[in-house]
PDB file of C-alpha atoms in Angstrom:
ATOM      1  CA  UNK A   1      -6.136   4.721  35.883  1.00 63.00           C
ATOM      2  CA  UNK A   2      -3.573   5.251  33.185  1.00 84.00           C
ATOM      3  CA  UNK A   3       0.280   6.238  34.225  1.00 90.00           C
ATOM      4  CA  UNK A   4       1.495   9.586  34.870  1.00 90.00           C
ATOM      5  CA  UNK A   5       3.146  11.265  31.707  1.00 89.00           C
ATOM      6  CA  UNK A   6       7.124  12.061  32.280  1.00 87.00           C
ATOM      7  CA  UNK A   7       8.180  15.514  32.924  1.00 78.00           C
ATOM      8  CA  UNK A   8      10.165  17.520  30.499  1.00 70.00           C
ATOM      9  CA  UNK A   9      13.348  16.165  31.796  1.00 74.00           C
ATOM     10  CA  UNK A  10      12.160  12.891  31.822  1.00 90.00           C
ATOM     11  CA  UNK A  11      10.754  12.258  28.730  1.00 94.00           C
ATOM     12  CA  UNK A  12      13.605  10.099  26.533  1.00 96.00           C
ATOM     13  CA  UNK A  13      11.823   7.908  23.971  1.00 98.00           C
ATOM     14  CA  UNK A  14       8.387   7.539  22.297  1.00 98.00           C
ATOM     15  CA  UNK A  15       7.381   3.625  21.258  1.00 98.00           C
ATOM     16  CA  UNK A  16       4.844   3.558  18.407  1.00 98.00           C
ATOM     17  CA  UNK A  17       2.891   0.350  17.667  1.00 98.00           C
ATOM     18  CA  UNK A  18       2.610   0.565  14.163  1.00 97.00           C
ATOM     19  CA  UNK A  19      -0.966  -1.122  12.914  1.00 94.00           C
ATOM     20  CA  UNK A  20      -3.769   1.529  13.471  1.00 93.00           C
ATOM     21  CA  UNK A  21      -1.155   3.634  15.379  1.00 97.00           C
ATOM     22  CA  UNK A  22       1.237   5.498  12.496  1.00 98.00           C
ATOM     23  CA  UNK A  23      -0.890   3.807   9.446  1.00 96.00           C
ATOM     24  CA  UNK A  24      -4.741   3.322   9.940  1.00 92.00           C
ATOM     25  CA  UNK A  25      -4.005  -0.483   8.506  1.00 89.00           C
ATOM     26  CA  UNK A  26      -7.072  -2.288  10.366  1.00 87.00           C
ATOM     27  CA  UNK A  27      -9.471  -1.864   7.769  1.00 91.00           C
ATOM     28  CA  UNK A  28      -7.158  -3.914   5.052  1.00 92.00           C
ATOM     29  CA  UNK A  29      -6.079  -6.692   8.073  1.00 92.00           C
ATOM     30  CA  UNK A  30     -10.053  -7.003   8.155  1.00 94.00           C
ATOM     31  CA  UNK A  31     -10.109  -7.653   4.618  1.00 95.00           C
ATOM     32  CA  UNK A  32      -7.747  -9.593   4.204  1.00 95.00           C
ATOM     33  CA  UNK A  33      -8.639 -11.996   7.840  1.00 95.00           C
ATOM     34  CA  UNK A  34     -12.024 -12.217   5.953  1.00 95.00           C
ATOM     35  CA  UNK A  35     -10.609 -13.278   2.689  1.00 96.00           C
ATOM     36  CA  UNK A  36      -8.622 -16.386   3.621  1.00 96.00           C
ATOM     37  CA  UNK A  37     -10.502 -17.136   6.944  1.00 95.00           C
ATOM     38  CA  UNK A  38     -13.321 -17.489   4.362  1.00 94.00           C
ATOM     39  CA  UNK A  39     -11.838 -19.665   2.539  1.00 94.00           C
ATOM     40  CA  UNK A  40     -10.536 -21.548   5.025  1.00 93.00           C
ATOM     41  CA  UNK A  41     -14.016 -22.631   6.198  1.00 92.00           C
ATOM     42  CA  UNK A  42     -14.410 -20.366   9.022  1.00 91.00           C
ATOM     43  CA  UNK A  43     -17.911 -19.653  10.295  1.00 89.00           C
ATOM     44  CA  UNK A  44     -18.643 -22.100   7.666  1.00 89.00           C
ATOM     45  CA  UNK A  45     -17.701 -19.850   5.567  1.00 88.00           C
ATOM     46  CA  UNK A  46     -19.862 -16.834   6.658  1.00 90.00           C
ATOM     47  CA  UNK A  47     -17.937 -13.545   5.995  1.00 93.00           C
ATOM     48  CA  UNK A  48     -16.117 -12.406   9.657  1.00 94.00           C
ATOM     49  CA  UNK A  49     -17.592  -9.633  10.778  1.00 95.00           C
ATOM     50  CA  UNK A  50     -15.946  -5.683  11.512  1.00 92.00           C
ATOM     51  CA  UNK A  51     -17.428  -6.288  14.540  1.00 92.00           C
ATOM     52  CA  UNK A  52     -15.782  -9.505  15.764  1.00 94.00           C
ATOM     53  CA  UNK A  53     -12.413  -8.329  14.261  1.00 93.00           C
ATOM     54  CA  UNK A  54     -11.696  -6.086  16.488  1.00 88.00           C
ATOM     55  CA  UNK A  55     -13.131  -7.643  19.507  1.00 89.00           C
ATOM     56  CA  UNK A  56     -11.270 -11.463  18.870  1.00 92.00           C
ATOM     57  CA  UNK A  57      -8.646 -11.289  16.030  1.00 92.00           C
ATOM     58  CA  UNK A  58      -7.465  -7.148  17.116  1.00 86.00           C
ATOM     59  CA  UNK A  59      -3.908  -6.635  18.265  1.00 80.00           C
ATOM     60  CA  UNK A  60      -3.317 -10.329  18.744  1.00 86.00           C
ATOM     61  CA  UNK A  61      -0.401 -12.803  17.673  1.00 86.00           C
ATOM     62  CA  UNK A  62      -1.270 -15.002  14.599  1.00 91.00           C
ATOM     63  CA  UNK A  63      -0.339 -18.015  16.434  1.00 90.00           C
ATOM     64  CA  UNK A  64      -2.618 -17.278  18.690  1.00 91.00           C
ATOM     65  CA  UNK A  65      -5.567 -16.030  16.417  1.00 94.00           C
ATOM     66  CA  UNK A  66      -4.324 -19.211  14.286  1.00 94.00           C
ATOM     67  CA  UNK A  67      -4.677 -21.702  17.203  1.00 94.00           C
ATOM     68  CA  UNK A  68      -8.269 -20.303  18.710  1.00 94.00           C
ATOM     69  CA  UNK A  69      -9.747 -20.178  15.629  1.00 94.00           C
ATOM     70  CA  UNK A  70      -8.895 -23.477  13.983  1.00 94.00           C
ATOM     71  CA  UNK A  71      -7.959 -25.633  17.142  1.00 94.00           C
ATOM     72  CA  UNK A  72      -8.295 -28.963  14.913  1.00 94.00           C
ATOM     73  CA  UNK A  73      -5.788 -28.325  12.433  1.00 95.00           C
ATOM     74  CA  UNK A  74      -1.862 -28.996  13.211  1.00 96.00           C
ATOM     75  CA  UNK A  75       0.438 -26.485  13.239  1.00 94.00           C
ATOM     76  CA  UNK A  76       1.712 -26.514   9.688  1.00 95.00           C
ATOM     77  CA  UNK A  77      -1.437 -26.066   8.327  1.00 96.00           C
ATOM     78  CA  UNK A  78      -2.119 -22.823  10.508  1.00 95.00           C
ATOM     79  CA  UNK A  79       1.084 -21.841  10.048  1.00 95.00           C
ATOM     80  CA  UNK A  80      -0.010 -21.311   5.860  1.00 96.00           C
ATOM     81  CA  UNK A  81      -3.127 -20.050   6.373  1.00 96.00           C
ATOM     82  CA  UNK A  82      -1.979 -16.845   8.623  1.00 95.00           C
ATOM     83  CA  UNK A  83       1.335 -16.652   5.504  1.00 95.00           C
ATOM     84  CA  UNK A  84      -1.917 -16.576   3.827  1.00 96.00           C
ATOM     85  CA  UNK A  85      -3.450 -13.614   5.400  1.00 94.00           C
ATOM     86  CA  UNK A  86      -0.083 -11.865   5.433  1.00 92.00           C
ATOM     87  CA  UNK A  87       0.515 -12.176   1.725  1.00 94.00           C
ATOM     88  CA  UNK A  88      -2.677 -10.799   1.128  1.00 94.00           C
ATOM     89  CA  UNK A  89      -2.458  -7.867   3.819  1.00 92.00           C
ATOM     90  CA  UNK A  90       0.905  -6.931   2.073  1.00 91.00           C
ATOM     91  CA  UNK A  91      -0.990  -6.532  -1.286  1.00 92.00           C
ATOM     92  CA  UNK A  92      -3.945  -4.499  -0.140  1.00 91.00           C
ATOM     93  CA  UNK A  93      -1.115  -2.595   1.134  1.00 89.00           C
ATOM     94  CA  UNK A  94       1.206  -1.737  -1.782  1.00 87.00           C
ATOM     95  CA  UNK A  95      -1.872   0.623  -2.711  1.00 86.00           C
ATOM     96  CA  UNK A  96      -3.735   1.633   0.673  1.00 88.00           C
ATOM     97  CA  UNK A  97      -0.856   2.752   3.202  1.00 92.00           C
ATOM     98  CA  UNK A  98      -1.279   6.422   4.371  1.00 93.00           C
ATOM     99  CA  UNK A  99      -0.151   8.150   8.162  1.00 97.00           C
ATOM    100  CA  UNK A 100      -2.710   8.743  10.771  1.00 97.00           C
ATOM    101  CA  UNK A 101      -3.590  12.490  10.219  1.00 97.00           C
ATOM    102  CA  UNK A 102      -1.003  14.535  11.778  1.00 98.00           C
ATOM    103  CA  UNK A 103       1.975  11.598  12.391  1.00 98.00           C
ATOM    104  CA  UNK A 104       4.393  13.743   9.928  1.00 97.00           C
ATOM    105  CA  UNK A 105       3.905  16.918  12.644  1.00 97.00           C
ATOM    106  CA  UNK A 106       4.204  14.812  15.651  1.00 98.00           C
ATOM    107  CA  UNK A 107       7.614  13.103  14.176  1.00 98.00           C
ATOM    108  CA  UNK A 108       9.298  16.648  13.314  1.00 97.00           C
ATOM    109  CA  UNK A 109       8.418  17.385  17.217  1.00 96.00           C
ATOM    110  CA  UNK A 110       9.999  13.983  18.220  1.00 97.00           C
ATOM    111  CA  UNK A 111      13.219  14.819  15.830  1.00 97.00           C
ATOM    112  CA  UNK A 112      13.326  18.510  17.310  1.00 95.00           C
ATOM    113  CA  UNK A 113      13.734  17.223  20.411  1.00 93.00           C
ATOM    114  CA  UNK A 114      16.207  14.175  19.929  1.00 96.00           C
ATOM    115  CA  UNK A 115      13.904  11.467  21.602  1.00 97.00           C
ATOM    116  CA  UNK A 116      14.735   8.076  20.898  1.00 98.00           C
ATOM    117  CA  UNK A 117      12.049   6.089  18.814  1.00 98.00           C
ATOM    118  CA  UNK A 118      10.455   2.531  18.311  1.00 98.00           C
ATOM    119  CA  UNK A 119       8.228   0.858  16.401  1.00 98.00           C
ATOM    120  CA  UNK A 120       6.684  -2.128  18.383  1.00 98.00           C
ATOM    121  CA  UNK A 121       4.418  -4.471  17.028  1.00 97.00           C
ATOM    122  CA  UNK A 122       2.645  -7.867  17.085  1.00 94.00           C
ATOM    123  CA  UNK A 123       2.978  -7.633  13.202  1.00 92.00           C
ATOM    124  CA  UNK A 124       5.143  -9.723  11.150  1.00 92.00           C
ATOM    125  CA  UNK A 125       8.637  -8.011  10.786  1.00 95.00           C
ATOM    126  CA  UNK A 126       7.781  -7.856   6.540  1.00 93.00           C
ATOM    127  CA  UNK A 127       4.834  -6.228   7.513  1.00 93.00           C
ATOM    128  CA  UNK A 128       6.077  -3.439   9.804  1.00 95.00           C
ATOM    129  CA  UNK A 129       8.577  -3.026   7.508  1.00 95.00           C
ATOM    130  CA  UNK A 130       6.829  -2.638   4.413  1.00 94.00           C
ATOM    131  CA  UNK A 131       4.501   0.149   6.363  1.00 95.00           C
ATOM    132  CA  UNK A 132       7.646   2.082   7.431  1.00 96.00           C
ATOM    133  CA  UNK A 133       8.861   1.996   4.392  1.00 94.00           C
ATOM    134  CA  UNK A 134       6.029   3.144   2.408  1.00 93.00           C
ATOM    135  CA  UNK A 135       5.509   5.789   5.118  1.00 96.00           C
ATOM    136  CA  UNK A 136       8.969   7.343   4.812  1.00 95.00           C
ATOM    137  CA  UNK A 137      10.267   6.404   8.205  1.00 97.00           C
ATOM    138  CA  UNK A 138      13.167   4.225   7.406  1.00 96.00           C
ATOM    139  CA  UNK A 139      15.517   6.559   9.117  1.00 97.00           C
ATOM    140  CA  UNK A 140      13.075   7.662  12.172  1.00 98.00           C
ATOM    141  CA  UNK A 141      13.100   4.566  13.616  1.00 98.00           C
ATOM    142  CA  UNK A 142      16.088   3.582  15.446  1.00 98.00           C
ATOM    143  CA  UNK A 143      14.578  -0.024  16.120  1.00 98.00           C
ATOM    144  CA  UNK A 144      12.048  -2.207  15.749  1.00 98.00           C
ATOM    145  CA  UNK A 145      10.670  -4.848  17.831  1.00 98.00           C
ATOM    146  CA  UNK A 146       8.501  -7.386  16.987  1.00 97.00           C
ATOM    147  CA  UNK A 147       6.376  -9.766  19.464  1.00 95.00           C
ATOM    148  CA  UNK A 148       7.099 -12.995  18.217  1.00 91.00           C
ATOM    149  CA  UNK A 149      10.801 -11.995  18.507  1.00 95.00           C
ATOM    150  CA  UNK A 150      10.393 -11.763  22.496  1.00 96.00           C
ATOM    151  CA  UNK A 151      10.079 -14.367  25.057  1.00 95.00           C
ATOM    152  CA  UNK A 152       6.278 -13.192  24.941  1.00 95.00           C
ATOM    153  CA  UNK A 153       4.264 -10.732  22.931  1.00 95.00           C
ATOM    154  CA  UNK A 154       1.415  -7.970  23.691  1.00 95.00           C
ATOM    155  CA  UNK A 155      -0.538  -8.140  25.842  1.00 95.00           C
ATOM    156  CA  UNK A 156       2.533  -9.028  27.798  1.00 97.00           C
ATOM    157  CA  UNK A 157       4.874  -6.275  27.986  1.00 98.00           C
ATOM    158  CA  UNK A 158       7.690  -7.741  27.006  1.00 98.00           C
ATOM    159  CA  UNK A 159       8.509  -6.172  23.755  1.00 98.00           C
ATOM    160  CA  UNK A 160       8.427  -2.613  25.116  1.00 98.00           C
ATOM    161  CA  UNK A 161      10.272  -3.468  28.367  1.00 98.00           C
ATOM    162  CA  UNK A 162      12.639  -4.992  24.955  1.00 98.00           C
ATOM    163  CA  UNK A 163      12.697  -1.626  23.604  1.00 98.00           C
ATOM    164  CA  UNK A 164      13.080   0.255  27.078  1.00 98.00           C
ATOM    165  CA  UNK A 165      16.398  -2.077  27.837  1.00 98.00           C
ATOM    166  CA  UNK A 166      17.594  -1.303  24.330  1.00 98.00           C
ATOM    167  CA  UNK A 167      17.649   2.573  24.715  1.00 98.00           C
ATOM    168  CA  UNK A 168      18.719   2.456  28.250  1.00 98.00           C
ATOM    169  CA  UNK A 169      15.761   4.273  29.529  1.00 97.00           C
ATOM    170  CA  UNK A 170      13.400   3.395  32.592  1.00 97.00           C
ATOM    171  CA  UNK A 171       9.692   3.327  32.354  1.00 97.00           C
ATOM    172  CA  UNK A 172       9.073   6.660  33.150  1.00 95.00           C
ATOM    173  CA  UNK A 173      11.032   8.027  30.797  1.00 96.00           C
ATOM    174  CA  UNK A 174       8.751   6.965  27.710  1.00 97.00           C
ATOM    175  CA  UNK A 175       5.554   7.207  26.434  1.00 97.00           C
ATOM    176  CA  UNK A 176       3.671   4.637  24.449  1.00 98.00           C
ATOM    177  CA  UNK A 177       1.349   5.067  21.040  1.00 98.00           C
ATOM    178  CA  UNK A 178      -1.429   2.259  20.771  1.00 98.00           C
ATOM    179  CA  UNK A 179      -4.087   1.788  19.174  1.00 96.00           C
ATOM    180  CA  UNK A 180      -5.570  -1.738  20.658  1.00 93.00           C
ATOM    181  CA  UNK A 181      -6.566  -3.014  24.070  1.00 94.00           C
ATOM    182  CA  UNK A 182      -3.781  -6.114  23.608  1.00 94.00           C
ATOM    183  CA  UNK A 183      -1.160  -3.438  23.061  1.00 96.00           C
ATOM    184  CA  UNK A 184      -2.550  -0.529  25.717  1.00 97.00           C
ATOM    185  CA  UNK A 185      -2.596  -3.336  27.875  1.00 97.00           C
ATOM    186  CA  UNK A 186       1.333  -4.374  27.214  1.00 98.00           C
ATOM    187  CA  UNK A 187       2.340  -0.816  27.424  1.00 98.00           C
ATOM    188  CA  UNK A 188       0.472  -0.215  31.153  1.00 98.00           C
ATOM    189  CA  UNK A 189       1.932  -4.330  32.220  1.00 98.00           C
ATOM    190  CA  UNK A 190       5.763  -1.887  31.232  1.00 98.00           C
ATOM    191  CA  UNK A 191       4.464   0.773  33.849  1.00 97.00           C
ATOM    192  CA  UNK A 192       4.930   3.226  30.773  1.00 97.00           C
ATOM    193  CA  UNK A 193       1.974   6.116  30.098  1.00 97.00           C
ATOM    194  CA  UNK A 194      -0.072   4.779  26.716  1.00 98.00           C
ATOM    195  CA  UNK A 195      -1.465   7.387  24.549  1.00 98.00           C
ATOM    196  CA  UNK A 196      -4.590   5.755  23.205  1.00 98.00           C
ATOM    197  CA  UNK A 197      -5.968   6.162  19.523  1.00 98.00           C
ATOM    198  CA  UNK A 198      -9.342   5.552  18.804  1.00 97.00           C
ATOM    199  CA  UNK A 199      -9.182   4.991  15.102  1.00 93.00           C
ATOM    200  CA  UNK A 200     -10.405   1.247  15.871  1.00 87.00           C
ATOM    201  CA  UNK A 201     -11.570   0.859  19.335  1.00 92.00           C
ATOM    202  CA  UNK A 202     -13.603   3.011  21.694  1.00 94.00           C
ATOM    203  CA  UNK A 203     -12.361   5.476  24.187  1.00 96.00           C
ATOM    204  CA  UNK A 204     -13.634   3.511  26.971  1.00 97.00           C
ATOM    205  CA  UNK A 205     -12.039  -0.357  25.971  1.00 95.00           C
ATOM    206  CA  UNK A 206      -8.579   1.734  25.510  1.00 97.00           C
ATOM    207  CA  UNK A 207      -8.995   3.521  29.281  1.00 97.00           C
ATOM    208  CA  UNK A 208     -10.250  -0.020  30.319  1.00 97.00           C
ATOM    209  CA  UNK A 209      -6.639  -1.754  29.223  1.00 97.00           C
ATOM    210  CA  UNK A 210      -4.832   1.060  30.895  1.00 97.00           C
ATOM    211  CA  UNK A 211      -4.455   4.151  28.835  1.00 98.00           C
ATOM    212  CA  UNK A 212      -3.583   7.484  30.179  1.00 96.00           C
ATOM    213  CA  UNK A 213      -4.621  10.000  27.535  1.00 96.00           C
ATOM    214  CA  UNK A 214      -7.011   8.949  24.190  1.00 98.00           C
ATOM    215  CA  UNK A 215      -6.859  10.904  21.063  1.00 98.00           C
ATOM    216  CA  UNK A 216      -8.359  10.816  17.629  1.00 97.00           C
ATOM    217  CA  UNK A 217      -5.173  11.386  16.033  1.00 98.00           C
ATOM    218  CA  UNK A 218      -1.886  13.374  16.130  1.00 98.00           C
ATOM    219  CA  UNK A 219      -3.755  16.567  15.523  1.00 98.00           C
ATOM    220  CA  UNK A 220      -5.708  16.230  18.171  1.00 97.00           C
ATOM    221  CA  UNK A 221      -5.598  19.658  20.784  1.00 96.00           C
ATOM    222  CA  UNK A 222      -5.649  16.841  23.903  1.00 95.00           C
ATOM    223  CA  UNK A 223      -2.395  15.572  22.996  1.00 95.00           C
ATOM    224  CA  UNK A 224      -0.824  19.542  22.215  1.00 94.00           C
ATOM    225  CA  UNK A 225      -2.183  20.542  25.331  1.00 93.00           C
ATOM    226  CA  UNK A 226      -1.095  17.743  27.570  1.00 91.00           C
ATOM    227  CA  UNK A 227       2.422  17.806  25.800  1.00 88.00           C
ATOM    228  CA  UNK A 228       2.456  21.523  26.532  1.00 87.00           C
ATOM    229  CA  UNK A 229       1.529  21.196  30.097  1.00 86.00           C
ATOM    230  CA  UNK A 230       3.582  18.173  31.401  1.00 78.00           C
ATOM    231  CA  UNK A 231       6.382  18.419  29.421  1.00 76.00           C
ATOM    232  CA  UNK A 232       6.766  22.418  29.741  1.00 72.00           C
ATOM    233  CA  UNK A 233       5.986  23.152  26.288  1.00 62.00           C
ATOM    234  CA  UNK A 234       5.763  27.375  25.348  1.00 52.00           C
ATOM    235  CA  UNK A 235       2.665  28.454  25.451  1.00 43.00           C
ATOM    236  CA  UNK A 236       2.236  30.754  22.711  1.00 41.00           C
ATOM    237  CA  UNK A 237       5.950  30.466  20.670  1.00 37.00           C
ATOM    238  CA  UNK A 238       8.845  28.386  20.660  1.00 40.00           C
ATOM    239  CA  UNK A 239      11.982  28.693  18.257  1.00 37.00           C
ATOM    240  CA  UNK A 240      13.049  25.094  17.550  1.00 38.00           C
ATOM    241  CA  UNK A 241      15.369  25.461  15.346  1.00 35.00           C
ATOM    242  CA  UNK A 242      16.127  27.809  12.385  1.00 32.00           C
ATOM    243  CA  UNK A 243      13.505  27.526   9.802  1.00 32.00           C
ATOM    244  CA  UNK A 244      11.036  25.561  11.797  1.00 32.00           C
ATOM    245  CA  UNK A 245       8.861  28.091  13.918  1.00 30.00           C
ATOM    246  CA  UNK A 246       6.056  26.578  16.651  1.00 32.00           C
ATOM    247  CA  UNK A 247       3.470  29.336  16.935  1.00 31.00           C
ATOM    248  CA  UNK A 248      -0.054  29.076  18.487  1.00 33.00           C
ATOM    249  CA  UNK A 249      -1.983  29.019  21.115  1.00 32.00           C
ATOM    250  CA  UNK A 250      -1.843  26.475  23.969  1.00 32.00           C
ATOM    251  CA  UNK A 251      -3.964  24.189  23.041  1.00 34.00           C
ATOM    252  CA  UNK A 252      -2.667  23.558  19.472  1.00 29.00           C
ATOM    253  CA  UNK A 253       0.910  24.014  18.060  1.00 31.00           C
ATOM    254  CA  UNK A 254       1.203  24.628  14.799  1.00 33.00           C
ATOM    255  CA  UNK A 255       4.809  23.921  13.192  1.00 31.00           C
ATOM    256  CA  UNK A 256       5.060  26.172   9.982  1.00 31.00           C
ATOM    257  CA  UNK A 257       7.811  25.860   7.722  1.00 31.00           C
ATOM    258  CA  UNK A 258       9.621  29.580   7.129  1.00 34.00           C
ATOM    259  CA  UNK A 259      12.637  30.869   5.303  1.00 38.00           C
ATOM    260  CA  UNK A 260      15.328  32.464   7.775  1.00 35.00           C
ATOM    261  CA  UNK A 261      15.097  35.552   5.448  1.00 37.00           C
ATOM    262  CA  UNK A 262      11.286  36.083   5.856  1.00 37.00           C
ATOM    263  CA  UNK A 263       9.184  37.252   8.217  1.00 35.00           C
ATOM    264  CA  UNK A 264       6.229  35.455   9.941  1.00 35.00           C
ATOM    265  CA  UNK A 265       2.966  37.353  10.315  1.00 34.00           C
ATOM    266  CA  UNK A 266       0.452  34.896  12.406  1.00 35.00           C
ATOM    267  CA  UNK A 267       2.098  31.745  11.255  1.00 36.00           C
ATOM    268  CA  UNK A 268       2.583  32.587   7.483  1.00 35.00           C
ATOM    269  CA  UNK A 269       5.708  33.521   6.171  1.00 40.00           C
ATOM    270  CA  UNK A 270       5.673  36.952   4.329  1.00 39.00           C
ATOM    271  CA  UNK A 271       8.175  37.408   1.556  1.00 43.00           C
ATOM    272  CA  UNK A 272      10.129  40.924   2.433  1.00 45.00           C
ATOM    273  CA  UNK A 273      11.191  42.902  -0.778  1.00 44.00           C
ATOM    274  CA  UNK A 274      14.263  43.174  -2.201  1.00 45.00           C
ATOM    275  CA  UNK A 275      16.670  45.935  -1.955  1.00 46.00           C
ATOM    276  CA  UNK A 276      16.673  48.416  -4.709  1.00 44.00           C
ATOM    277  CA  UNK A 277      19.256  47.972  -7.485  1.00 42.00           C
ATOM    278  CA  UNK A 278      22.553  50.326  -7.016  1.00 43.00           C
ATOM    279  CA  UNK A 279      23.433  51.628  -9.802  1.00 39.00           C
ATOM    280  CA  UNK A 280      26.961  51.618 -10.717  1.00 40.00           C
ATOM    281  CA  UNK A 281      28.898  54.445 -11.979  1.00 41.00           C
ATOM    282  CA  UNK A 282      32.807  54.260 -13.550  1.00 35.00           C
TER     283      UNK A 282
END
């Protein structure tokens, strides 16, 4: 049974993991963990399957993926072959990076309402920071937290009790975004509320590790309607702030972009005419 979401006074920060969470990346760590691992003599160098990816290699450390899957080799030598990986991540990258459907939406709410934000991840740091970067979201995220930077990384919950100490804010004044068991698991260990995605494991491994609320993505009507009904959220039309109307019904928000000089008919801004012309005389 997941944790209870904060109430609307509550709520302080949202803490994203970033792989599979604000970028569906799993798909090119799958390539590129089958690339090297290949070559590296893995399996005997069968191809890894999608399948075992996400249930062994998944939201885990690379020293630790490093050390259970090549246990004879010294540390060095591990040590190249997951700089390997990374390098080769990285490139698939530079061409393949693109924000779980409806993140863009979801971060104007966030901004709106002056939450606090993290990105934590198991990730090398030039990872997470190449994804934020190609993303946009230099200047949404306050801080980042990596789990090879703490004393212990997910599935302890170190780095977001890390990230909770740095904004000042107690468990129940967050929410988490994962994506993986490891990290729904880290964020329940924190006694925070994980929002699980399924855009790489099942709904029922994600409720298994601990999450309170699964959703496809950030369009999903769950997390709208949730927001809207522990948080206090209008239920037909809010005002956020000039030029950003939230109109809909309760189940789904939908943030439209207006002019303060036109008018919105059903969510779509109608231009209003101009005024006639005076004519001057002398």
């Amino acid at each position: 049974m997941g944790k209870p979401f904060p109430s609307s006074l509550e709520l302080k920060a949202i803490l994203f993991d970033v792989d599979g969470t604000i970028t569906d990346s799993d798909p090119l760590h799958f390539q590129a963990f089958k690339e090297i691992f290949q070559q590296a003599g893995f399996n005997n160098g069968e191809p890894m399957t999608k399948e075992y990816f996400l249930k062994q290699i998944s939201g885990k450390l690379n020293s630790v993926i490093a050390a259970e899957h090549f246990p004879l080799l010294d540390e060095p030598a591990r040590a190249k072959i997951t700089e390997e990986k990374e390098a080769r991540f990285r490139s698939l990258a530079k061409e393949h990076t693109a924000e779980i459907p409806g993140l863009s939406r979801f971060v104007e709410w966030i901004k709106q309402r002056g939450l606090r934000r993290a990105a934590v991840s198991n990730s090398p740091r030039d990872n997470v920071e190449q994804v934020i970067s190609a993303l946009g979201l230099d200047d949404f995220f306050e801080l980042v937290v990596i789990g090879n930077e703490c004393e212990r990384p997910k599935p302890f919950p170190d780095p977001y009790l890390k990230a909770l100490q740095h904004f000042g804010v107690s468990a129940q004044q967050a929410l988490v975004f994962e994506d993986s068991p490891a990290g729904t698991k880290a964020g329940a260990a924190a006694e925070i509320a994980v929002v699980g995605l399924t855009t790489g494991h099942p709904k029922a491994a994600l409720l298994a590790a601990g999450a309170s609320l699964i959703i496809e993505d950030y369009n999903d009507a769950t997390l709208w309607a949730k927001l809207q009904r522990e948080l206090g959220e209008s239920e037909q039309e809010e005002q956020v702030s000039p030029g950003l109307l939230v109109q809909g019904p309760p189940d789904l928000l939908q943030l439209e972009r207006t002019d303060p000089k036109q008018e919105v008919v059903q969510g779509i801004p109608v231009a209003q005419p101009e005024p006639p012309l005076q004519s001057s005389t002398t």
